[in-house]
């Protein structure tokens, strides 16, 4: 099986290498086809997302991606936004579950964040009106809004989930989130056997902090989804453990929620679990569910055993020691 591999920047190469090792130990033969993206690609190719990388994903359909650095407030447009828009990876899926051995304020968190990935304030429609005044367009279209809500319901149905909560701010952004909410209600009617809930996003934040176990599937627009994904990662042990997928009808790119972590890059301290679990989602996506489940079990056993864990998990280990443990629990 050929799968595109984007190493990414910062800790990207360290954690993607770990994921490839774990996939091999799970017994799936993957021929990783390397594609450039990120700050390193910008230096080498003059573009942080060269056309050939998009072409390779179009050819092989699936990719595992390490995080890519994006300059703040200047320089090139976010690679992630370009990738998601260019391949129409309209749905971001982030499963957030409590893991053993990680001390968190809550037990039994088990929710999925579904984020619209191509529109909203991340559509990249910004301009300077006059010096000192800029305008960003919050793009919401009916087809994209209906598509993401339908995706969330279908995901809920496929995974035996009971409640889909649509998060919005329609009381303030009456037109944009008003349209999104109307679309959500319309689509919810197609799924009478799954409970539909609608909640203001600020209320959702409060409730996630107070008791995240009450949520099942959450669906929302791009910016809200970005923020809620990180918030939810914090509920179950941080950015180092939460996986993610960017899915479209033709292509799929799997990546962790976290970024390139320049503060720990090159130090061997990055936790690879989020990317390892993203690779497990990839395997499930391409029909290797047993191997994906074995990897998930190895993650659980590694965390339970508590040996070799990276500093973000309270350990004194390194990327290598935790990967050794994952592999040991896979083959043992
Ligand atoms: P970040 O997620 O890279 O780091 C935030 C904090 O979490 C840092 O203290 C970091 O050390 C820690 N952390 C993140 N991943 C970790 C891991 N696997 N193990 C242990 N600790 C981990 O977020 P930040 O600093 O805001 O962004 C850095 C760069 O990454 C930026 O250029 C940003 O644009 C980019 N980024 C890229 C993403 C992607 O490619 N999907 C997603 C988010 C950010």
PDB file of C-alpha atoms in Angstrom, residues 4-301:
ATOM      1  CA  UNK A   4       1.993   9.883   1.119  1.00  0.00           C
ATOM      2  CA  UNK A   5       4.104  10.998   4.078  1.00  0.00           C
ATOM      3  CA  UNK A   6       4.661  14.664   4.875  1.00  0.00           C
ATOM      4  CA  UNK A   7       7.292  14.961   7.587  1.00  0.00           C
ATOM      5  CA  UNK A   8       6.468  18.590   8.345  1.00  0.00           C
ATOM      6  CA  UNK A   9       8.499  21.022  10.434  1.00  0.00           C
ATOM      7  CA  UNK A  10       9.820  21.174  13.988  1.00  0.00           C
ATOM      8  CA  UNK A  11       8.919  17.956  15.811  1.00  0.00           C
ATOM      9  CA  UNK A  12       7.184  16.694  12.633  1.00  0.00           C
ATOM     10  CA  UNK A  13      10.005  14.438  11.362  1.00  0.00           C
ATOM     11  CA  UNK A  14      10.520  12.991  14.865  1.00  0.00           C
ATOM     12  CA  UNK A  15       6.879  12.036  15.442  1.00  0.00           C
ATOM     13  CA  UNK A  16       6.127  10.863  11.901  1.00  0.00           C
ATOM     14  CA  UNK A  17       9.188   8.569  12.006  1.00  0.00           C
ATOM     15  CA  UNK A  18       7.816   7.102  15.238  1.00  0.00           C
ATOM     16  CA  UNK A  19       4.417   6.570  13.608  1.00  0.00           C
ATOM     17  CA  UNK A  20       5.973   4.748  10.633  1.00  0.00           C
ATOM     18  CA  UNK A  21       7.812   2.457  13.063  1.00  0.00           C
ATOM     19  CA  UNK A  22       4.603   1.665  14.926  1.00  0.00           C
ATOM     20  CA  UNK A  23       2.644   0.997  11.720  1.00  0.00           C
ATOM     21  CA  UNK A  24       5.351  -1.438  10.597  1.00  0.00           C
ATOM     22  CA  UNK A  25       5.267  -3.143  14.001  1.00  0.00           C
ATOM     23  CA  UNK A  26       1.491  -3.484  13.640  1.00  0.00           C
ATOM     24  CA  UNK A  27       2.177  -5.668  10.626  1.00  0.00           C
ATOM     25  CA  UNK A  28       0.944  -3.364   7.861  1.00  0.00           C
ATOM     26  CA  UNK A  29       3.325  -3.003   4.967  1.00  0.00           C
ATOM     27  CA  UNK A  30       3.177   0.620   3.884  1.00  0.00           C
ATOM     28  CA  UNK A  31       5.300   2.091   1.156  1.00  0.00           C
ATOM     29  CA  UNK A  32       5.620   5.677   2.399  1.00  0.00           C
ATOM     30  CA  UNK A  33       5.931   8.149  -0.452  1.00  0.00           C
ATOM     31  CA  UNK A  34       7.598  11.306   0.892  1.00  0.00           C
ATOM     32  CA  UNK A  35       6.174  14.660  -0.177  1.00  0.00           C
ATOM     33  CA  UNK A  36       7.556  18.074   0.788  1.00  0.00           C
ATOM     34  CA  UNK A  37       5.560  20.681   2.711  1.00  0.00           C
ATOM     35  CA  UNK A  38       6.271  23.285   5.346  1.00  0.00           C
ATOM     36  CA  UNK A  39       8.929  25.855   6.045  1.00  0.00           C
ATOM     37  CA  UNK A  40      11.678  23.505   4.839  1.00  0.00           C
ATOM     38  CA  UNK A  41       9.837  23.009   1.528  1.00  0.00           C
ATOM     39  CA  UNK A  42       9.441  26.790   1.187  1.00  0.00           C
ATOM     40  CA  UNK A  43      13.202  27.212   1.462  1.00  0.00           C
ATOM     41  CA  UNK A  44      13.898  24.411  -1.033  1.00  0.00           C
ATOM     42  CA  UNK A  45      11.055  24.788  -3.576  1.00  0.00           C
ATOM     43  CA  UNK A  46      10.017  28.417  -3.062  1.00  0.00           C
ATOM     44  CA  UNK A  47       6.573  27.214  -1.990  1.00  0.00           C
ATOM     45  CA  UNK A  48       5.634  25.659   1.371  1.00  0.00           C
ATOM     46  CA  UNK A  49       3.071  23.517  -0.427  1.00  0.00           C
ATOM     47  CA  UNK A  50       4.516  22.614  -3.830  1.00  0.00           C
ATOM     48  CA  UNK A  51       2.031  21.535  -6.503  1.00  0.00           C
ATOM     49  CA  UNK A  52       3.720  18.150  -6.693  1.00  0.00           C
ATOM     50  CA  UNK A  53       2.712  17.453  -3.083  1.00  0.00           C
ATOM     51  CA  UNK A  54      -0.960  18.071  -3.884  1.00  0.00           C
ATOM     52  CA  UNK A  55      -0.563  15.921  -7.007  1.00  0.00           C
ATOM     53  CA  UNK A  56       0.927  13.080  -4.992  1.00  0.00           C
ATOM     54  CA  UNK A  57      -1.974  13.118  -2.544  1.00  0.00           C
ATOM     55  CA  UNK A  58      -4.388  13.163  -5.494  1.00  0.00           C
ATOM     56  CA  UNK A  59      -2.607  10.131  -6.898  1.00  0.00           C
ATOM     57  CA  UNK A  60      -2.362   8.065  -3.693  1.00  0.00           C
ATOM     58  CA  UNK A  61      -5.519   9.442  -2.034  1.00  0.00           C
ATOM     59  CA  UNK A  62      -4.288   9.238   1.565  1.00  0.00           C
ATOM     60  CA  UNK A  63      -1.528  10.983   3.491  1.00  0.00           C
ATOM     61  CA  UNK A  64      -0.042  11.087   6.956  1.00  0.00           C
ATOM     62  CA  UNK A  65       1.097  14.578   7.746  1.00  0.00           C
ATOM     63  CA  UNK A  66       3.392  16.037  10.372  1.00  0.00           C
ATOM     64  CA  UNK A  67       2.713  19.588  11.593  1.00  0.00           C
ATOM     65  CA  UNK A  68       3.854  22.499   9.435  1.00  0.00           C
ATOM     66  CA  UNK A  69       5.036  25.854  10.740  1.00  0.00           C
ATOM     67  CA  UNK A  70       3.113  28.891   9.548  1.00  0.00           C
ATOM     68  CA  UNK A  71       4.550  32.388  10.034  1.00  0.00           C
ATOM     69  CA  UNK A  72       2.299  34.554  12.217  1.00  0.00           C
ATOM     70  CA  UNK A  73       0.734  37.596  10.596  1.00  0.00           C
ATOM     71  CA  UNK A  74       3.091  37.601   7.582  1.00  0.00           C
ATOM     72  CA  UNK A  75       4.687  35.439   4.918  1.00  0.00           C
ATOM     73  CA  UNK A  76       2.929  32.563   3.184  1.00  0.00           C
ATOM     74  CA  UNK A  77      -0.676  31.488   3.677  1.00  0.00           C
ATOM     75  CA  UNK A  78      -1.234  28.594   6.057  1.00  0.00           C
ATOM     76  CA  UNK A  79      -0.262  25.333   4.361  1.00  0.00           C
ATOM     77  CA  UNK A  80      -2.955  23.542   6.290  1.00  0.00           C
ATOM     78  CA  UNK A  81      -5.669  25.865   5.033  1.00  0.00           C
ATOM     79  CA  UNK A  82      -4.363  25.555   1.454  1.00  0.00           C
ATOM     80  CA  UNK A  83      -4.176  21.783   1.717  1.00  0.00           C
ATOM     81  CA  UNK A  84      -7.698  21.481   3.099  1.00  0.00           C
ATOM     82  CA  UNK A  85      -9.150  23.845   0.513  1.00  0.00           C
ATOM     83  CA  UNK A  86      -7.079  22.492  -2.396  1.00  0.00           C
ATOM     84  CA  UNK A  87      -8.120  18.884  -1.780  1.00  0.00           C
ATOM     85  CA  UNK A  88     -11.581  19.789  -0.498  1.00  0.00           C
ATOM     86  CA  UNK A  89     -10.892  18.060   2.807  1.00  0.00           C
ATOM     87  CA  UNK A  90     -14.070  19.542   4.165  1.00  0.00           C
ATOM     88  CA  UNK A  91     -14.361  17.618   7.428  1.00  0.00           C
ATOM     89  CA  UNK A  92     -11.928  17.628  10.312  1.00  0.00           C
ATOM     90  CA  UNK A  93     -12.569  14.798  12.758  1.00  0.00           C
ATOM     91  CA  UNK A  94     -10.964  14.732  16.191  1.00  0.00           C
ATOM     92  CA  UNK A  95     -11.897  11.947  18.568  1.00  0.00           C
ATOM     93  CA  UNK A  96     -11.297  12.999  22.168  1.00  0.00           C
ATOM     94  CA  UNK A  97     -11.262  10.201  24.719  1.00  0.00           C
ATOM     95  CA  UNK A  98      -9.967   9.763  28.234  1.00  0.00           C
ATOM     96  CA  UNK A  99      -6.827   7.644  28.262  1.00  0.00           C
ATOM     97  CA  UNK A 100      -5.594   5.528  31.155  1.00  0.00           C
ATOM     98  CA  UNK A 101      -2.627   6.669  33.197  1.00  0.00           C
ATOM     99  CA  UNK A 102      -3.093  10.351  32.354  1.00  0.00           C
ATOM    100  CA  UNK A 103      -4.268  12.443  35.280  1.00  0.00           C
ATOM    101  CA  UNK A 104      -7.099  14.735  34.156  1.00  0.00           C
ATOM    102  CA  UNK A 105      -9.969  16.358  36.040  1.00  0.00           C
ATOM    103  CA  UNK A 106     -12.523  14.175  34.235  1.00  0.00           C
ATOM    104  CA  UNK A 107     -12.997  10.491  33.612  1.00  0.00           C
ATOM    105  CA  UNK A 108     -14.881   8.973  30.722  1.00  0.00           C
ATOM    106  CA  UNK A 109     -14.631  11.811  28.241  1.00  0.00           C
ATOM    107  CA  UNK A 110     -15.594  10.309  24.899  1.00  0.00           C
ATOM    108  CA  UNK A 111     -16.563  12.828  22.257  1.00  0.00           C
ATOM    109  CA  UNK A 112     -15.813  13.652  18.643  1.00  0.00           C
ATOM    110  CA  UNK A 113     -15.229  17.180  17.362  1.00  0.00           C
ATOM    111  CA  UNK A 114     -16.310  17.638  13.733  1.00  0.00           C
ATOM    112  CA  UNK A 115     -15.139  20.909  12.212  1.00  0.00           C
ATOM    113  CA  UNK A 116     -15.970  22.460   8.858  1.00  0.00           C
ATOM    114  CA  UNK A 117     -12.580  22.794   7.257  1.00  0.00           C
ATOM    115  CA  UNK A 118     -12.888  24.983   4.179  1.00  0.00           C
ATOM    116  CA  UNK A 119     -14.908  28.112   4.977  1.00  0.00           C
ATOM    117  CA  UNK A 120     -15.693  30.468   7.862  1.00  0.00           C
ATOM    118  CA  UNK A 121     -13.080  33.006   8.866  1.00  0.00           C
ATOM    119  CA  UNK A 122     -10.361  30.647   7.605  1.00  0.00           C
ATOM    120  CA  UNK A 123     -11.502  31.052   4.003  1.00  0.00           C
ATOM    121  CA  UNK A 124      -8.609  33.508   3.772  1.00  0.00           C
ATOM    122  CA  UNK A 125     -10.757  36.348   2.428  1.00  0.00           C
ATOM    123  CA  UNK A 126      -9.072  39.311   4.066  1.00  0.00           C
ATOM    124  CA  UNK A 127      -8.178  42.732   2.779  1.00  0.00           C
ATOM    125  CA  UNK A 128      -7.138  46.144   3.937  1.00  0.00           C
ATOM    126  CA  UNK A 129      -9.974  48.616   3.430  1.00  0.00           C
ATOM    127  CA  UNK A 130      -7.804  51.652   4.207  1.00  0.00           C
ATOM    128  CA  UNK A 131      -4.627  51.770   6.293  1.00  0.00           C
ATOM    129  CA  UNK A 132      -5.565  50.815   9.851  1.00  0.00           C
ATOM    130  CA  UNK A 133      -8.770  49.054   8.828  1.00  0.00           C
ATOM    131  CA  UNK A 134      -8.889  45.431   7.693  1.00  0.00           C
ATOM    132  CA  UNK A 135     -11.801  43.206   6.892  1.00  0.00           C
ATOM    133  CA  UNK A 136     -12.072  39.396   7.139  1.00  0.00           C
ATOM    134  CA  UNK A 137     -14.987  37.657   5.482  1.00  0.00           C
ATOM    135  CA  UNK A 138     -16.706  34.878   7.427  1.00  0.00           C
ATOM    136  CA  UNK A 139     -17.843  32.763   4.525  1.00  0.00           C
ATOM    137  CA  UNK A 140     -20.728  30.358   5.138  1.00  0.00           C
ATOM    138  CA  UNK A 141     -22.464  28.652   2.232  1.00  0.00           C
ATOM    139  CA  UNK A 142     -25.485  26.389   2.347  1.00  0.00           C
ATOM    140  CA  UNK A 143     -23.831  23.452   0.488  1.00  0.00           C
ATOM    141  CA  UNK A 144     -20.797  23.428   2.796  1.00  0.00           C
ATOM    142  CA  UNK A 145     -22.895  23.878   5.937  1.00  0.00           C
ATOM    143  CA  UNK A 146     -25.301  21.082   5.034  1.00  0.00           C
ATOM    144  CA  UNK A 147     -22.434  18.832   3.959  1.00  0.00           C
ATOM    145  CA  UNK A 148     -20.573  19.076   7.275  1.00  0.00           C
ATOM    146  CA  UNK A 149     -23.676  18.574   9.406  1.00  0.00           C
ATOM    147  CA  UNK A 150     -24.724  15.571   7.293  1.00  0.00           C
ATOM    148  CA  UNK A 151     -21.184  14.230   7.686  1.00  0.00           C
ATOM    149  CA  UNK A 152     -21.462  14.576  11.490  1.00  0.00           C
ATOM    150  CA  UNK A 153     -24.766  12.710  11.559  1.00  0.00           C
ATOM    151  CA  UNK A 154     -23.446   9.945   9.318  1.00  0.00           C
ATOM    152  CA  UNK A 155     -20.372   9.639  11.531  1.00  0.00           C
ATOM    153  CA  UNK A 156     -22.645   9.443  14.581  1.00  0.00           C
ATOM    154  CA  UNK A 157     -24.681   6.713  12.919  1.00  0.00           C
ATOM    155  CA  UNK A 158     -21.584   4.728  11.870  1.00  0.00           C
ATOM    156  CA  UNK A 159     -20.108   4.876  15.379  1.00  0.00           C
ATOM    157  CA  UNK A 160     -23.273   4.273  17.363  1.00  0.00           C
ATOM    158  CA  UNK A 161     -23.346   7.800  18.760  1.00  0.00           C
ATOM    159  CA  UNK A 162     -26.588   9.188  20.156  1.00  0.00           C
ATOM    160  CA  UNK A 163     -26.379  13.003  20.136  1.00  0.00           C
ATOM    161  CA  UNK A 164     -25.106  15.560  17.631  1.00  0.00           C
ATOM    162  CA  UNK A 165     -24.656  19.055  19.061  1.00  0.00           C
ATOM    163  CA  UNK A 166     -24.405  21.964  16.633  1.00  0.00           C
ATOM    164  CA  UNK A 167     -22.355  24.812  18.158  1.00  0.00           C
ATOM    165  CA  UNK A 168     -22.953  28.349  16.938  1.00  0.00           C
ATOM    166  CA  UNK A 169     -23.167  32.041  17.742  1.00  0.00           C
ATOM    167  CA  UNK A 170     -26.285  32.766  15.747  1.00  0.00           C
ATOM    168  CA  UNK A 171     -27.579  35.312  18.249  1.00  0.00           C
ATOM    169  CA  UNK A 172     -24.719  37.659  17.297  1.00  0.00           C
ATOM    170  CA  UNK A 173     -23.704  36.531  13.806  1.00  0.00           C
ATOM    171  CA  UNK A 174     -27.279  36.362  12.671  1.00  0.00           C
ATOM    172  CA  UNK A 175     -26.684  35.974   8.981  1.00  0.00           C
ATOM    173  CA  UNK A 176     -23.690  33.626   8.838  1.00  0.00           C
ATOM    174  CA  UNK A 177     -24.425  31.386  11.806  1.00  0.00           C
ATOM    175  CA  UNK A 178     -28.126  31.950  11.225  1.00  0.00           C
ATOM    176  CA  UNK A 179     -27.764  30.241   7.856  1.00  0.00           C
ATOM    177  CA  UNK A 180     -25.551  27.504   9.328  1.00  0.00           C
ATOM    178  CA  UNK A 181     -28.098  26.825  12.084  1.00  0.00           C
ATOM    179  CA  UNK A 182     -30.946  26.682   9.596  1.00  0.00           C
ATOM    180  CA  UNK A 183     -28.945  24.159   7.519  1.00  0.00           C
ATOM    181  CA  UNK A 184     -28.169  22.107  10.641  1.00  0.00           C
ATOM    182  CA  UNK A 185     -31.848  21.899  11.554  1.00  0.00           C
ATOM    183  CA  UNK A 186     -32.780  20.876   8.007  1.00  0.00           C
ATOM    184  CA  UNK A 187     -30.185  18.094   7.924  1.00  0.00           C
ATOM    185  CA  UNK A 188     -31.096  16.950  11.458  1.00  0.00           C
ATOM    186  CA  UNK A 189     -34.600  16.181  10.155  1.00  0.00           C
ATOM    187  CA  UNK A 190     -33.048  13.487   7.933  1.00  0.00           C
ATOM    188  CA  UNK A 191     -31.793  11.667  11.056  1.00  0.00           C
ATOM    189  CA  UNK A 192     -34.758  11.441  13.434  1.00  0.00           C
ATOM    190  CA  UNK A 193     -33.167   8.482  15.241  1.00  0.00           C
ATOM    191  CA  UNK A 194     -30.204  10.587  16.417  1.00  0.00           C
ATOM    192  CA  UNK A 195     -30.795  13.369  18.924  1.00  0.00           C
ATOM    193  CA  UNK A 196     -30.031  16.867  17.670  1.00  0.00           C
ATOM    194  CA  UNK A 197     -28.997  19.614  20.013  1.00  0.00           C
ATOM    195  CA  UNK A 198     -28.057  23.237  19.214  1.00  0.00           C
ATOM    196  CA  UNK A 199     -26.014  25.361  21.613  1.00  0.00           C
ATOM    197  CA  UNK A 200     -24.231  28.720  21.655  1.00  0.00           C
ATOM    198  CA  UNK A 201     -20.485  28.108  21.453  1.00  0.00           C
ATOM    199  CA  UNK A 202     -19.743  30.103  24.628  1.00  0.00           C
ATOM    200  CA  UNK A 203     -22.171  27.900  26.531  1.00  0.00           C
ATOM    201  CA  UNK A 204     -20.464  24.821  25.081  1.00  0.00           C
ATOM    202  CA  UNK A 205     -17.080  26.101  26.344  1.00  0.00           C
ATOM    203  CA  UNK A 206     -18.480  26.541  29.833  1.00  0.00           C
ATOM    204  CA  UNK A 207     -20.032  23.087  29.842  1.00  0.00           C
ATOM    205  CA  UNK A 208     -16.900  21.438  28.415  1.00  0.00           C
ATOM    206  CA  UNK A 209     -14.940  22.930  31.309  1.00  0.00           C
ATOM    207  CA  UNK A 210     -17.580  21.865  33.859  1.00  0.00           C
ATOM    208  CA  UNK A 211     -18.473  18.395  32.561  1.00  0.00           C
ATOM    209  CA  UNK A 212     -17.257  17.272  29.134  1.00  0.00           C
ATOM    210  CA  UNK A 213     -18.773  13.802  29.583  1.00  0.00           C
ATOM    211  CA  UNK A 214     -22.166  15.169  28.619  1.00  0.00           C
ATOM    212  CA  UNK A 215     -21.094  15.621  24.983  1.00  0.00           C
ATOM    213  CA  UNK A 216     -21.101  13.066  22.194  1.00  0.00           C
ATOM    214  CA  UNK A 217     -20.575  14.495  18.666  1.00  0.00           C
ATOM    215  CA  UNK A 218     -19.958  18.243  18.298  1.00  0.00           C
ATOM    216  CA  UNK A 219     -20.165  19.939  14.907  1.00  0.00           C
ATOM    217  CA  UNK A 220     -19.277  23.539  14.099  1.00  0.00           C
ATOM    218  CA  UNK A 221     -17.660  25.992  11.704  1.00  0.00           C
ATOM    219  CA  UNK A 222     -13.944  26.321  11.124  1.00  0.00           C
ATOM    220  CA  UNK A 223     -12.633  28.799  13.717  1.00  0.00           C
ATOM    221  CA  UNK A 224     -14.821  27.490  16.549  1.00  0.00           C
ATOM    222  CA  UNK A 225     -13.698  23.969  15.660  1.00  0.00           C
ATOM    223  CA  UNK A 226     -10.040  24.927  15.771  1.00  0.00           C
ATOM    224  CA  UNK A 227     -10.397  26.370  19.267  1.00  0.00           C
ATOM    225  CA  UNK A 228     -12.654  23.636  20.610  1.00  0.00           C
ATOM    226  CA  UNK A 229     -10.270  20.928  19.316  1.00  0.00           C
ATOM    227  CA  UNK A 230      -7.403  22.305  21.402  1.00  0.00           C
ATOM    228  CA  UNK A 231      -9.653  22.855  24.405  1.00  0.00           C
ATOM    229  CA  UNK A 232     -10.836  19.242  24.190  1.00  0.00           C
ATOM    230  CA  UNK A 233      -7.262  17.984  23.796  1.00  0.00           C
ATOM    231  CA  UNK A 234      -6.521  19.710  27.093  1.00  0.00           C
ATOM    232  CA  UNK A 235      -9.331  17.750  28.741  1.00  0.00           C
ATOM    233  CA  UNK A 236      -7.728  14.379  28.033  1.00  0.00           C
ATOM    234  CA  UNK A 237      -3.997  14.921  28.409  1.00  0.00           C
ATOM    235  CA  UNK A 238      -2.913  17.585  25.969  1.00  0.00           C
ATOM    236  CA  UNK A 239      -1.917  18.006  22.372  1.00  0.00           C
ATOM    237  CA  UNK A 240       0.479  15.074  22.442  1.00  0.00           C
ATOM    238  CA  UNK A 241      -2.283  12.463  22.525  1.00  0.00           C
ATOM    239  CA  UNK A 242      -5.171  13.640  20.330  1.00  0.00           C
ATOM    240  CA  UNK A 243      -5.300  12.394  16.725  1.00  0.00           C
ATOM    241  CA  UNK A 244      -7.116  13.879  13.782  1.00  0.00           C
ATOM    242  CA  UNK A 245      -8.279  13.366  10.234  1.00  0.00           C
ATOM    243  CA  UNK A 246      -9.086  15.768   7.415  1.00  0.00           C
ATOM    244  CA  UNK A 247     -11.548  14.027   5.156  1.00  0.00           C
ATOM    245  CA  UNK A 248     -13.110  14.785   1.808  1.00  0.00           C
ATOM    246  CA  UNK A 249     -15.020  12.657  -0.622  1.00  0.00           C
ATOM    247  CA  UNK A 250     -11.867  11.686  -2.552  1.00  0.00           C
ATOM    248  CA  UNK A 251      -8.864  12.325  -0.316  1.00  0.00           C
ATOM    249  CA  UNK A 252      -7.903  11.996   3.323  1.00  0.00           C
ATOM    250  CA  UNK A 253      -5.036  13.537   5.267  1.00  0.00           C
ATOM    251  CA  UNK A 254      -4.372  12.348   8.809  1.00  0.00           C
ATOM    252  CA  UNK A 255      -2.548  14.529  11.302  1.00  0.00           C
ATOM    253  CA  UNK A 256      -2.321  15.341  14.985  1.00  0.00           C
ATOM    254  CA  UNK A 257      -4.052  18.370  16.469  1.00  0.00           C
ATOM    255  CA  UNK A 258      -0.734  19.807  17.625  1.00  0.00           C
ATOM    256  CA  UNK A 259       1.663  22.060  15.748  1.00  0.00           C
ATOM    257  CA  UNK A 260       5.393  21.895  15.066  1.00  0.00           C
ATOM    258  CA  UNK A 261       6.278  22.707  18.716  1.00  0.00           C
ATOM    259  CA  UNK A 262       9.440  24.726  17.981  1.00  0.00           C
ATOM    260  CA  UNK A 263      10.159  24.950  21.719  1.00  0.00           C
ATOM    261  CA  UNK A 264      10.980  21.222  21.913  1.00  0.00           C
ATOM    262  CA  UNK A 265      11.942  20.486  18.282  1.00  0.00           C
ATOM    263  CA  UNK A 266      15.142  18.488  17.865  1.00  0.00           C
ATOM    264  CA  UNK A 267      15.342  17.631  21.572  1.00  0.00           C
ATOM    265  CA  UNK A 268      13.829  14.170  21.275  1.00  0.00           C
ATOM    266  CA  UNK A 269      11.089  15.111  23.756  1.00  0.00           C
ATOM    267  CA  UNK A 270       8.034  15.131  21.470  1.00  0.00           C
ATOM    268  CA  UNK A 271       5.223  12.780  22.311  1.00  0.00           C
ATOM    269  CA  UNK A 272       4.462  10.758  19.162  1.00  0.00           C
ATOM    270  CA  UNK A 273       1.147   9.312  20.404  1.00  0.00           C
ATOM    271  CA  UNK A 274      -1.075  11.862  18.625  1.00  0.00           C
ATOM    272  CA  UNK A 275       0.531  11.103  15.262  1.00  0.00           C
ATOM    273  CA  UNK A 276       0.646   7.375  16.000  1.00  0.00           C
ATOM    274  CA  UNK A 277      -3.103   7.443  16.696  1.00  0.00           C
ATOM    275  CA  UNK A 278      -3.637   9.526  13.534  1.00  0.00           C
ATOM    276  CA  UNK A 279      -1.826   6.759  11.647  1.00  0.00           C
ATOM    277  CA  UNK A 280      -4.190   4.260  13.289  1.00  0.00           C
ATOM    278  CA  UNK A 281      -7.145   6.307  12.003  1.00  0.00           C
ATOM    279  CA  UNK A 282      -5.537   6.193   8.554  1.00  0.00           C
ATOM    280  CA  UNK A 283      -5.228   2.410   8.738  1.00  0.00           C
ATOM    281  CA  UNK A 284      -8.874   2.108   9.713  1.00  0.00           C
ATOM    282  CA  UNK A 285      -9.818   4.421   6.842  1.00  0.00           C
ATOM    283  CA  UNK A 286      -8.077   2.190   4.304  1.00  0.00           C
ATOM    284  CA  UNK A 287      -9.562  -1.022   5.702  1.00  0.00           C
ATOM    285  CA  UNK A 288      -6.951  -2.175   8.204  1.00  0.00           C
ATOM    286  CA  UNK A 289      -9.207  -1.937  11.237  1.00  0.00           C
ATOM    287  CA  UNK A 290      -7.612  -4.843  13.182  1.00  0.00           C
ATOM    288  CA  UNK A 291      -4.164  -3.209  12.922  1.00  0.00           C
ATOM    289  CA  UNK A 292      -5.668   0.152  13.942  1.00  0.00           C
ATOM    290  CA  UNK A 293      -7.243  -1.473  16.980  1.00  0.00           C
ATOM    291  CA  UNK A 294      -3.969  -3.161  17.900  1.00  0.00           C
ATOM    292  CA  UNK A 295      -2.226   0.221  17.818  1.00  0.00           C
ATOM    293  CA  UNK A 296      -4.910   1.778  20.023  1.00  0.00           C
ATOM    294  CA  UNK A 297      -4.521  -1.106  22.498  1.00  0.00           C
ATOM    295  CA  UNK A 298      -0.729  -0.646  22.474  1.00  0.00           C
ATOM    296  CA  UNK A 299      -1.226   3.061  23.288  1.00  0.00           C
ATOM    297  CA  UNK A 300      -3.463   2.152  26.220  1.00  0.00           C
ATOM    298  CA  UNK A 301      -1.017  -0.476  27.519  1.00  0.00           C
TER     299      UNK A 301
END
